[in-house]
Amino acid sequence: LTREQAQAQTIEQIKNLHYGQEMKDYFWINDMHPRMVIHPYRTDLNGKDLTDYADPEGKRVFVECVDIVRKQGSGYVTYRWQWKDNQDRILPKISYVKGFAPWGWIIGTGIYIDDVKAEIATMTRNLIEISLFILFIIALLLASIIRQSYATLKQQQLAEQALRESEEKYRTLVESAGEGMLMALEGTYMHANQTIADLLGYEKEEFIRMRVFEIFADTADHPSQQFVQELASGRSVTETFETILKTKSGEMKDVILSTSPIEIGGKSGFIAVVTDITKRKEAEDALGESEAKFRTLANNLNVGIFRRTMGDSPRFVEVNPAMVKLFGHESKDELLAVPVMNLYCNAEDRKSLEPKAYNEDLKREVVKLKKKDGTTFTASIWGVLVENEEGTPQYFDGIIDDITDMRIKEVEREKLLSEMQTALLFFNQQLGLMRCAPVAACSTTISVEEAVRLMESQKTDVLLVCDESGKDCGVITDYDLRKIMTSETTRQCPVASIMSSPVLSLPKHACVFESWLFMQQNNISHLFVTDSRGGISGVVGSDDI
């Protein structure tokens, strides 16, 4: 491009270039005069002298921009300016300007200080709100701790008062379990600790009058129902089993019940240690749902996903449908039966990739792989090593993507770049290095018909017309002759009456691109080449270039 073309394209792009939340922030350009080159919103300033232009406070904004660029090359300027595209709203603004020396331009953009203050105020308000919320949570926690501490202290005092009366019961209970526990004799509860009371929503004293079966959920289809019935009737049951307890409000709790038979005062019963597994059950259900979602996602992806074993002869243990399709197999089982090593096209890739799999360094490796029918394709592989609890490598999970088309496009792009570079080298070479045609000359007095015969004998389509002193004064081309060779009268006219003048030429050290552009701008088909002394040494046609 010429500088004028490049500057025109730059102005057009800057005029339409916006950013920000409302896409109203912009860039402007002025020169070092200063004179406005382009301003998207103040089009009235475009092309005007800005030497005396000042903001409402009298600050000569653009003069200061020029001063900063001359001293530092770039910097910041503060002033007052209209709010984006609203000329009626003037606000303080800070802009960053930077000079572009080759064109003598200064480009700038900025932000409104009120926007910055508003953002800071929002951040400050958010920090205050978060701090107040944290303080509120801490206050609640402190209140809860104080309340629990007070309740614990009160229970301790009550326990000390009743210790002598129920020493045998409490000793048995404490020795049997260390978490949620209850003790029953003859099918009636005698004691339950606070953990069970909190879990089921009862007061501890309420358990004294309750029967065993009242806290168990009525779930006839649950595997633990038989154990519960045997436990309630006083028969021996499995030491540990899962069951469902019912809270005072009717809510169900999944628990693990660990029972131990006891006998106190001639009465038989049991002590049960209860572990709440409700959250664990919920987590297991959520994990199952997540696994199903992940499997659905993997099965619907267009890239191959796999899990393979480690060792010298690895095999796939899991692949998604896209993986089966990628290697051209009919089914998942068919691909699982193929050794991983058989999929590589060459041994070098196999030798280089396997160590990277163990070192967890397999990130977008490009290799050649084989399909079932023997055709090859280019693939990129990502992978990660999966270890067991002891840190021993168990599996290798990875993703394979077919990038054959992408690689072909890259090769085509590189070829195109090479061709463009070759063309660029040609257009930058000197005009004198081209093979120029010799110049055929004639005088101004010969007729058009004689000029035609001369061009035919010289096998050329252009004649240089010279005056009596031998100085070139015009040009005749075969195109000029074809336009006038219509009658006998015009054939006898002297060539001086139809020649084009003046003679256009370029020195031999001019580049090919410059000559082509010169011919286009002057609408000519032939260009004369001059030597170092200014004499015409040859001629170049547009067809030659």
Coordinates of C-alpha atoms in Angstrom, one line a residue:
L1 CA 0.0 0.0 0.0
T2 CA 1.0 3.6 -0.4
R3 CA 1.1 5.7 2.7
E4 CA -2.1 7.5 1.6
Q5 CA -3.9 4.1 1.2
A6 CA -2.6 2.8 4.5
Q7 CA -3.6 6.0 6.3
A8 CA -7.1 5.9 4.7
Q9 CA -7.6 2.3 5.9
T10 CA -6.3 3.2 9.4
I11 CA -8.8 6.1 9.7
E12 CA -11.7 3.9 8.5
Q13 CA -10.8 1.3 11.1
I14 CA -10.3 3.7 14.0
K15 CA -13.6 5.4 13.2
N16 CA -15.5 2.1 13.7
L17 CA -13.3 0.7 16.5
H18 CA -15.2 0.8 19.9
Y19 CA -14.9 -1.1 23.2
G20 CA -16.2 -1.0 26.7
Q21 CA -19.4 -2.1 28.4
E22 CA -21.6 -0.1 26.1
M23 CA -19.2 -0.2 23.1
K24 CA -18.9 3.6 23.3
D25 CA -15.3 3.9 24.3
Y26 CA -13.1 4.9 21.4
F27 CA -9.7 5.9 20.0
W28 CA -8.8 9.2 18.2
I29 CA -5.9 10.4 16.1
N30 CA -4.3 13.8 15.7
D31 CA -1.0 14.8 14.2
M32 CA 1.9 16.7 15.6
H33 CA 0.6 20.1 14.3
P34 CA -1.8 19.4 16.1
R35 CA -4.6 18.8 13.6
M36 CA -7.4 16.3 14.2
V37 CA -7.1 13.3 11.8
I38 CA -10.1 11.2 13.1
H39 CA -12.4 11.5 16.0
P40 CA -15.5 9.1 16.0
Y41 CA -17.8 11.4 18.0
R42 CA -16.4 14.9 17.3
T43 CA -16.5 14.7 13.5
D44 CA -16.7 18.4 13.5
L45 CA -13.0 18.5 14.5
N46 CA -11.8 16.2 11.8
G47 CA -9.2 17.9 9.7
K48 CA -9.2 21.1 11.8
D49 CA -6.3 22.9 13.5
L50 CA -6.4 22.2 17.3
T51 CA -3.7 24.5 18.3
D52 CA -6.1 26.9 20.1
Y53 CA -8.7 24.2 21.1
A54 CA -9.2 24.1 24.9
D55 CA -11.5 22.3 27.3
P56 CA -14.0 24.2 29.5
E57 CA -11.2 24.9 32.0
G58 CA -9.0 26.5 29.3
K59 CA -6.6 23.6 29.0
R60 CA -5.2 23.2 25.5
V61 CA -5.6 19.4 25.4
F62 CA -4.1 18.5 22.1
V63 CA -1.1 20.9 22.4
E64 CA -0.3 19.1 25.7
C65 CA -0.6 15.8 23.9
V66 CA 1.9 16.9 21.3
D67 CA 4.3 18.2 24.0
I68 CA 4.2 14.8 25.9
V69 CA 4.8 12.8 22.8
R70 CA 7.7 15.0 21.7
K71 CA 9.3 14.7 25.2
Q72 CA 8.5 11.1 26.2
G73 CA 7.0 9.4 23.2
S74 CA 3.8 8.6 25.3
G75 CA 2.1 9.6 28.5
Y76 CA -1.1 10.6 30.2
V77 CA -3.2 13.8 29.9
T78 CA -6.0 14.9 32.2
Y79 CA -8.8 17.3 31.0
R80 CA -12.5 17.7 30.7
W81 CA -14.3 16.2 27.8
Q82 CA -17.8 15.2 26.6
W83 CA -19.3 11.9 27.9
K84 CA -18.6 9.5 25.0
D85 CA -21.2 10.5 22.3
N86 CA -23.1 12.9 24.6
Q87 CA -21.9 16.4 23.8
D88 CA -24.1 18.0 26.6
R89 CA -22.3 16.1 29.4
I90 CA -18.8 17.3 30.2
L91 CA -16.8 15.2 32.7
P92 CA -13.1 14.9 33.9
K93 CA -11.2 12.4 31.8
I94 CA -7.6 10.9 31.7
S95 CA -6.2 9.7 28.4
Y96 CA -3.1 7.8 27.3
V97 CA -1.5 9.1 24.1
K98 CA 1.3 7.6 22.1
G99 CA 3.1 8.9 19.0
F100 CA 3.6 7.0 15.8
A101 CA 6.7 8.6 14.4
P102 CA 6.7 7.2 10.8
W103 CA 3.4 9.1 10.1
G104 CA 3.8 11.9 12.6
W105 CA 0.5 10.8 14.2
I106 CA -0.6 10.6 17.9
I107 CA -3.2 8.0 18.9
G108 CA -5.1 8.2 22.2
T109 CA -7.8 6.7 24.3
G110 CA -9.0 7.3 27.8
I111 CA -11.4 6.7 30.7
Y112 CA -13.6 9.0 32.6
I113 CA -12.5 9.6 36.2
D114 CA -16.1 9.4 37.4
D115 CA -16.2 5.8 36.1
V116 CA -13.1 5.0 38.1
K117 CA -14.5 6.6 41.2
A118 CA -17.8 4.7 40.8
E119 CA -15.9 1.4 40.4
I120 CA -13.8 2.1 43.5
A121 CA -17.0 3.0 45.4
T122 CA -18.6 -0.3 44.3
M123 CA -15.6 -2.3 45.3
T124 CA -15.5 -0.5 48.7
R125 CA -19.2 -1.1 49.3
N126 CA -18.8 -4.8 48.4
L127 CA -15.8 -5.2 50.8
I128 CA -17.8 -3.5 53.6
E129 CA -20.8 -5.7 53.0
I130 CA -18.6 -8.9 52.9
S131 CA -16.8 -7.7 56.1
L132 CA -20.1 -7.1 57.8
F133 CA -21.4 -10.5 56.7
I134 CA -18.2 -12.2 58.0
L135 CA -18.6 -10.4 61.3
F136 CA -22.2 -11.5 61.5
I137 CA -21.2 -15.1 60.9
I138 CA -18.5 -14.9 63.5
A139 CA -21.0 -13.4 66.0
L140 CA -23.4 -16.3 65.3
L141 CA -20.6 -18.8 65.7
L142 CA -19.6 -17.2 69.0
A143 CA -23.2 -17.2 70.2
S144 CA -23.6 -20.9 69.2
I145 CA -20.3 -21.8 70.9
I146 CA -21.4 -20.0 74.1
R147 CA -24.8 -21.6 73.9
Q148 CA -23.4 -25.1 73.4
S149 CA -20.8 -24.5 76.1
Y150 CA -23.6 -23.4 78.5
A151 CA -25.7 -26.5 77.6
T152 CA -22.7 -28.8 78.0
L153 CA -21.9 -27.3 81.4
K154 CA -25.6 -27.6 82.5
Q155 CA -25.7 -31.3 81.4
Q156 CA -22.5 -32.0 83.2
Q157 CA -24.0 -30.6 86.4
L158 CA -27.1 -32.8 86.0
A159 CA -24.9 -35.8 85.2
E160 CA -22.9 -35.3 88.3
Q161 CA -26.1 -35.2 90.4
A162 CA -27.4 -38.4 88.9
L163 CA -24.1 -40.2 88.7
R164 CA -24.4 -42.1 91.9
E165 CA -28.0 -43.3 91.0
S166 CA -27.1 -44.6 87.6
E167 CA -23.3 -45.4 87.9
E168 CA -23.7 -49.0 86.6
K169 CA -25.8 -47.8 83.5
Y170 CA -23.4 -45.0 82.5
R171 CA -20.3 -47.1 83.1
T172 CA -21.6 -49.8 80.7
L173 CA -22.7 -47.1 78.1
V174 CA -19.4 -45.2 78.2
E175 CA -17.3 -48.4 77.9
S176 CA -19.3 -49.8 75.0
A177 CA -19.1 -46.8 72.5
G178 CA -17.7 -43.4 72.0
E179 CA -20.3 -41.8 69.6
G180 CA -24.0 -41.7 69.3
M181 CA -25.4 -44.6 71.4
L182 CA -28.5 -45.9 73.2
M183 CA -29.2 -48.7 75.6
A184 CA -32.4 -50.8 75.9
L185 CA -33.6 -53.4 78.3
E186 CA -36.5 -55.7 77.7
G187 CA -37.5 -53.8 74.6
T188 CA -37.7 -50.4 76.4
Y189 CA -35.0 -47.7 76.2
M190 CA -33.3 -46.8 79.5
H191 CA -30.9 -44.2 78.2
A192 CA -29.7 -42.5 75.0
N193 CA -26.9 -40.0 74.7
Q194 CA -27.2 -36.5 73.3
T195 CA -25.9 -37.4 69.9
I196 CA -28.9 -39.7 69.3
A197 CA -31.3 -37.2 70.8
D198 CA -30.0 -34.5 68.5
L199 CA -30.1 -36.8 65.5
L200 CA -33.7 -37.9 66.0
G201 CA -35.0 -34.6 67.5
Y202 CA -35.9 -36.0 71.0
E203 CA -35.1 -35.0 74.5
K204 CA -33.0 -37.6 76.3
E205 CA -35.7 -38.1 78.9
E206 CA -38.2 -39.0 76.3
F207 CA -36.3 -42.2 75.4
I208 CA -37.0 -43.7 78.8
R209 CA -40.7 -44.2 78.0
M210 CA -40.3 -45.3 74.4
R211 CA -40.3 -48.8 72.8
V212 CA -37.4 -50.0 70.6
F213 CA -39.5 -50.2 67.3
E214 CA -40.7 -46.6 67.6
I215 CA -37.5 -45.0 66.2
F216 CA -37.1 -47.4 63.3
A217 CA -38.7 -46.5 59.9
D218 CA -41.5 -48.8 58.7
T219 CA -39.8 -50.0 55.5
A220 CA -40.8 -53.6 54.9
D221 CA -38.7 -53.8 51.7
H222 CA -35.5 -52.6 53.4
P223 CA -32.9 -55.4 53.8
S224 CA -32.5 -54.5 57.5
Q225 CA -36.2 -55.0 58.4
Q226 CA -35.6 -58.6 59.6
F227 CA -32.7 -57.4 61.8
V228 CA -34.9 -54.7 63.4
Q229 CA -37.6 -57.2 64.2
E230 CA -35.2 -59.6 65.8
L231 CA -33.6 -56.7 67.7
A232 CA -37.0 -55.5 69.0
S233 CA -37.9 -59.0 70.2
G234 CA -34.7 -59.4 72.1
R235 CA -33.0 -62.0 69.8
S236 CA -29.4 -61.9 68.7
V237 CA -28.7 -60.0 65.5
T238 CA -25.8 -59.2 63.2
E239 CA -23.4 -57.0 65.0
T240 CA -23.3 -54.2 62.4
F241 CA -25.9 -53.4 59.7
E242 CA -27.4 -50.5 57.8
T243 CA -30.9 -49.4 58.6
I244 CA -33.2 -46.3 58.6
L245 CA -34.2 -44.4 61.7
K246 CA -37.2 -42.1 62.0
T247 CA -36.9 -38.7 63.7
K248 CA -39.6 -37.2 65.9
S249 CA -40.7 -35.0 63.0
G250 CA -40.9 -38.0 60.6
E251 CA -37.7 -37.4 58.7
M252 CA -35.7 -40.5 57.6
K253 CA -32.0 -41.0 58.6
D254 CA -29.7 -43.6 57.1
V255 CA -27.5 -45.0 59.8
I256 CA -25.1 -47.8 60.6
L257 CA -26.1 -49.7 63.8
S258 CA -23.5 -51.6 65.8
T259 CA -25.1 -53.6 68.5
S260 CA -23.7 -55.4 71.6
P261 CA -25.9 -57.6 73.9
I262 CA -26.0 -56.7 77.6
E263 CA -27.6 -57.9 80.8
I264 CA -28.2 -55.6 83.8
G265 CA -30.1 -56.6 87.0
G266 CA -31.3 -59.8 85.4
K267 CA -32.7 -58.0 82.4
S268 CA -31.4 -58.6 78.9
G269 CA -31.0 -55.9 76.3
F270 CA -28.5 -54.3 74.0
I271 CA -26.3 -51.3 73.5
A272 CA -26.3 -49.8 70.0
V273 CA -23.7 -47.4 68.6
V274 CA -25.3 -45.3 65.8
T275 CA -23.4 -43.7 62.9
D276 CA -25.2 -41.2 60.8
I277 CA -24.5 -41.9 57.1
T278 CA -27.2 -39.7 55.6
K279 CA -24.8 -37.2 54.0
R280 CA -22.6 -40.1 52.8
K281 CA -25.6 -41.6 51.1
E282 CA -26.5 -38.3 49.5
A283 CA -22.9 -37.9 48.3
E284 CA -23.0 -41.5 46.8
D285 CA -26.2 -40.7 45.0
A286 CA -24.8 -37.4 43.7
L287 CA -21.6 -39.2 42.7
G288 CA -23.7 -41.7 40.7
E289 CA -25.6 -38.9 39.0
S290 CA -22.3 -37.1 38.2
E291 CA -20.8 -40.4 36.8
A292 CA -23.9 -40.9 34.6
K293 CA -23.6 -37.3 33.3
F294 CA -19.9 -37.6 32.7
R295 CA -20.5 -40.9 30.8
T296 CA -23.2 -39.3 28.7
L297 CA -20.9 -36.3 27.9
A298 CA -18.0 -38.6 27.0
N299 CA -20.3 -40.7 24.7
N300 CA -21.5 -37.6 22.9
L301 CA -18.2 -35.8 22.3
N302 CA -16.7 -35.8 18.8
V303 CA -13.2 -36.5 20.0
G304 CA -11.9 -39.9 21.1
I305 CA -11.7 -40.5 24.9
F306 CA -9.9 -43.6 26.2
R307 CA -8.4 -45.3 29.2
R308 CA -5.6 -47.8 28.7
T309 CA -3.4 -49.9 30.9
M310 CA 0.3 -49.3 31.5
G311 CA 3.2 -51.6 30.8
D312 CA 5.0 -53.1 27.8
S313 CA 1.8 -54.3 26.1
P314 CA -0.9 -51.7 26.9
R315 CA -4.6 -52.3 26.0
F316 CA -7.6 -50.1 26.1
V317 CA -10.0 -50.8 29.0
E318 CA -12.5 -48.0 28.1
V319 CA -13.3 -46.0 24.9
N320 CA -16.1 -43.8 23.9
P321 CA -18.1 -44.2 20.6
A322 CA -16.1 -41.4 18.9
M323 CA -13.0 -43.4 19.5
V324 CA -14.4 -46.5 17.9
K325 CA -15.5 -44.5 14.9
L326 CA -12.1 -42.7 14.7
F327 CA -10.3 -46.0 14.2
G328 CA -12.9 -47.5 11.8
H329 CA -14.1 -50.4 14.0
E330 CA -17.6 -51.8 14.2
S331 CA -17.9 -52.0 17.9
K332 CA -16.3 -51.0 21.2
D333 CA -15.3 -54.6 22.0
E334 CA -13.5 -54.9 18.7
L335 CA -11.3 -51.9 19.4
L336 CA -10.6 -53.1 23.0
A337 CA -9.2 -56.3 21.6
V338 CA -6.5 -54.4 19.5
P339 CA -3.1 -53.8 21.2
V340 CA -2.4 -50.1 21.6
M341 CA 1.1 -50.5 20.0
N342 CA -0.5 -51.8 16.7
L343 CA -2.2 -48.4 16.2
Y344 CA 1.1 -46.5 15.7
C345 CA 2.3 -46.0 12.1
N346 CA 6.0 -46.0 13.0
A347 CA 8.1 -47.3 15.9
E348 CA 9.8 -43.9 16.6
D349 CA 6.5 -42.3 17.7
R350 CA 5.8 -45.2 20.0
K351 CA 9.3 -45.0 21.6
S352 CA 9.0 -41.2 22.2
L353 CA 5.4 -41.2 23.4
E354 CA 5.4 -44.0 26.0
P355 CA 8.1 -42.4 28.3
K356 CA 6.1 -39.1 28.2
A357 CA 3.0 -41.0 29.4
Y358 CA 4.8 -42.1 32.5
N359 CA 6.3 -38.6 33.1
E360 CA 2.8 -37.0 32.8
D361 CA 4.2 -34.9 29.9
L362 CA 1.9 -36.0 27.1
K363 CA 0.3 -32.7 26.0
R364 CA -0.8 -32.3 22.4
E365 CA 1.6 -34.7 20.8
V366 CA 1.1 -35.1 17.0
V367 CA 1.5 -38.6 15.6
K368 CA 0.5 -40.8 12.7
L369 CA -2.0 -43.5 13.6
K370 CA -3.6 -46.4 11.6
K371 CA -7.2 -47.3 11.2
K372 CA -8.7 -50.8 10.9
D373 CA -8.5 -50.7 7.1
G374 CA -4.9 -49.6 7.1
T375 CA -5.4 -46.0 6.2
T376 CA -3.5 -43.4 8.2
F377 CA -4.5 -40.1 9.8
T378 CA -2.7 -37.4 11.8
A379 CA -3.9 -37.2 15.4
S380 CA -3.1 -35.0 18.4
I381 CA -3.0 -36.8 21.8
W382 CA -3.4 -35.4 25.3
G383 CA -3.1 -37.6 28.4
V384 CA -2.7 -37.9 32.1
L385 CA -1.4 -40.6 34.4
V386 CA -3.8 -42.2 36.9
E387 CA -2.2 -43.6 40.1
N388 CA -3.7 -45.7 42.9
E389 CA -3.6 -44.8 46.6
E390 CA 0.0 -46.1 46.9
G391 CA 1.1 -43.9 44.0
T392 CA 1.6 -46.7 41.6
P393 CA 0.6 -46.0 37.9
Q394 CA -2.6 -47.8 37.1
Y395 CA -4.1 -46.3 34.0
F396 CA -3.5 -43.7 31.4
D397 CA -6.5 -41.5 30.4
G398 CA -6.3 -39.5 27.3
I399 CA -8.0 -37.7 24.3
I400 CA -7.3 -38.3 20.6
D401 CA -8.4 -35.8 18.0
D402 CA -8.2 -36.2 14.2
I403 CA -6.3 -33.2 12.9
T404 CA -5.6 -34.4 9.3
D405 CA -7.6 -31.6 7.7
M406 CA -5.9 -29.1 9.9
R407 CA -2.4 -30.3 9.0
I408 CA -3.3 -30.2 5.2
K409 CA -4.5 -26.6 5.6
E410 CA -1.3 -25.7 7.4
V411 CA 0.8 -27.1 4.6
E412 CA -1.3 -25.2 2.0
R413 CA -0.9 -22.0 4.0
E414 CA 2.9 -22.4 4.2
K415 CA 2.9 -22.9 0.4
L416 CA 0.9 -19.8 -0.2
L417 CA 3.2 -17.8 2.1
S418 CA 6.2 -19.1 0.1
E419 CA 4.6 -18.0 -3.2
M420 CA 3.7 -14.6 -1.8
Q421 CA 7.4 -14.1 -0.6
T422 CA 8.6 -15.1 -4.1
A423 CA 6.3 -12.5 -5.7
L424 CA 7.4 -9.9 -3.2
L425 CA 11.1 -10.5 -4.0
F426 CA 10.3 -10.1 -7.8
F427 CA 8.5 -6.8 -7.4
N428 CA 11.3 -5.4 -5.2
Q429 CA 14.0 -6.1 -7.8
Q430 CA 15.4 -3.3 -10.0
L431 CA 13.8 -2.5 -13.3
G432 CA 17.3 -2.7 -15.0
L433 CA 17.5 -6.4 -14.1
M434 CA 14.6 -7.2 -16.3
R435 CA 15.2 -8.1 -20.0
C436 CA 14.2 -4.8 -21.7
A437 CA 13.3 -4.7 -25.4
P438 CA 15.5 -2.6 -27.7
V439 CA 14.1 0.8 -28.7
A440 CA 12.9 1.4 -32.2
A441 CA 13.0 5.1 -33.2
C442 CA 11.6 7.2 -36.1
S443 CA 11.6 10.9 -37.1
T444 CA 8.6 13.2 -36.7
T445 CA 8.3 13.6 -40.6
I446 CA 7.6 10.0 -41.6
S447 CA 4.0 9.0 -42.4
V448 CA 1.8 6.7 -40.5
E449 CA 2.0 4.1 -43.2
E450 CA 5.8 4.2 -43.0
A451 CA 5.7 3.9 -39.3
V452 CA 3.5 0.7 -39.6
R453 CA 6.1 -0.8 -42.0
L454 CA 8.9 0.1 -39.6
M455 CA 7.1 -1.5 -36.6
E456 CA 6.6 -4.7 -38.6
S457 CA 10.2 -4.8 -39.7
Q458 CA 11.5 -4.1 -36.2
K459 CA 9.0 -6.6 -34.7
T460 CA 7.9 -4.1 -32.1
D461 CA 4.6 -2.5 -30.9
V462 CA 6.0 0.8 -29.9
L463 CA 8.1 3.6 -31.6
L464 CA 10.1 6.4 -30.0
V465 CA 9.6 9.6 -32.1
C466 CA 12.6 11.9 -32.2
D467 CA 12.9 15.4 -33.6
E468 CA 15.5 16.7 -36.1
S469 CA 18.1 17.1 -33.3
G470 CA 17.6 13.4 -32.2
K471 CA 15.8 14.3 -29.0
D472 CA 12.8 12.1 -28.1
C473 CA 9.6 14.0 -28.2
G474 CA 6.8 11.4 -28.4
V475 CA 5.6 7.8 -28.5
I476 CA 3.5 5.8 -31.0
T477 CA 2.0 2.4 -30.1
D478 CA 0.3 -0.2 -32.3
Y479 CA -2.9 0.7 -30.5
D480 CA -2.6 4.3 -31.7
L481 CA -2.1 3.1 -35.2
R482 CA -5.1 0.7 -35.2
K483 CA -7.4 3.6 -34.2
I484 CA -6.5 5.8 -37.2
M485 CA -5.7 3.3 -40.0
T486 CA -9.2 3.7 -41.5
S487 CA -8.6 5.7 -44.7
E488 CA -5.9 6.5 -47.2
T489 CA -5.7 10.2 -46.0
T490 CA -4.8 9.2 -42.4
R491 CA -2.2 6.8 -43.6
Q492 CA -0.2 9.6 -45.2
C493 CA -0.4 11.9 -42.1
P494 CA 3.0 12.5 -40.3
V495 CA 3.4 10.6 -37.1
A496 CA 3.9 13.9 -35.2
S497 CA 0.1 14.4 -35.5
I498 CA -0.8 11.2 -33.6
M499 CA 2.0 10.7 -31.2
S500 CA 1.6 10.8 -27.4
S501 CA 3.8 13.3 -25.6
P502 CA 5.8 13.7 -23.4
V503 CA 7.8 10.5 -23.3
L504 CA 7.4 8.8 -19.8
S505 CA 10.4 6.9 -18.4
L506 CA 11.9 5.6 -15.2
P507 CA 15.6 5.0 -14.3
K508 CA 16.9 1.5 -14.4
H509 CA 17.4 1.4 -10.6
A510 CA 13.7 1.9 -10.0
C511 CA 11.9 -1.3 -8.7
V512 CA 9.5 -3.4 -10.7
F513 CA 6.6 -2.5 -8.4
E514 CA 7.3 1.2 -8.8
S515 CA 7.2 0.8 -12.6
W516 CA 3.9 -1.1 -12.6
L517 CA 2.3 1.5 -10.3
F518 CA 3.7 4.3 -12.6
M519 CA 2.1 2.7 -15.7
Q520 CA -1.2 2.2 -13.9
Q521 CA -1.3 5.8 -12.7
N522 CA -0.5 7.2 -16.1
N523 CA -2.6 4.7 -18.1
I524 CA 0.2 3.7 -20.4
S525 CA 1.1 0.2 -21.7
H526 CA 4.9 0.9 -22.3
L527 CA 7.5 2.5 -20.2
F528 CA 11.0 3.6 -21.3
V529 CA 14.0 2.8 -19.2
T530 CA 16.9 5.3 -18.8
D531 CA 20.5 4.6 -18.0
S532 CA 22.7 6.3 -15.5
R533 CA 23.2 9.3 -18.0
G534 CA 19.5 9.8 -18.5
G535 CA 19.5 8.3 -22.0
I536 CA 16.8 5.8 -23.0
S537 CA 18.3 2.3 -23.1
G538 CA 15.2 0.0 -23.4
V539 CA 11.5 -0.3 -23.2
V540 CA 9.3 -2.5 -20.9
G541 CA 5.6 -3.4 -21.6
S542 CA 2.9 -4.1 -19.1
D543 CA 2.6 -7.6 -20.6
D544 CA 6.3 -8.2 -19.9
I545 CA 5.7 -7.5 -16.2

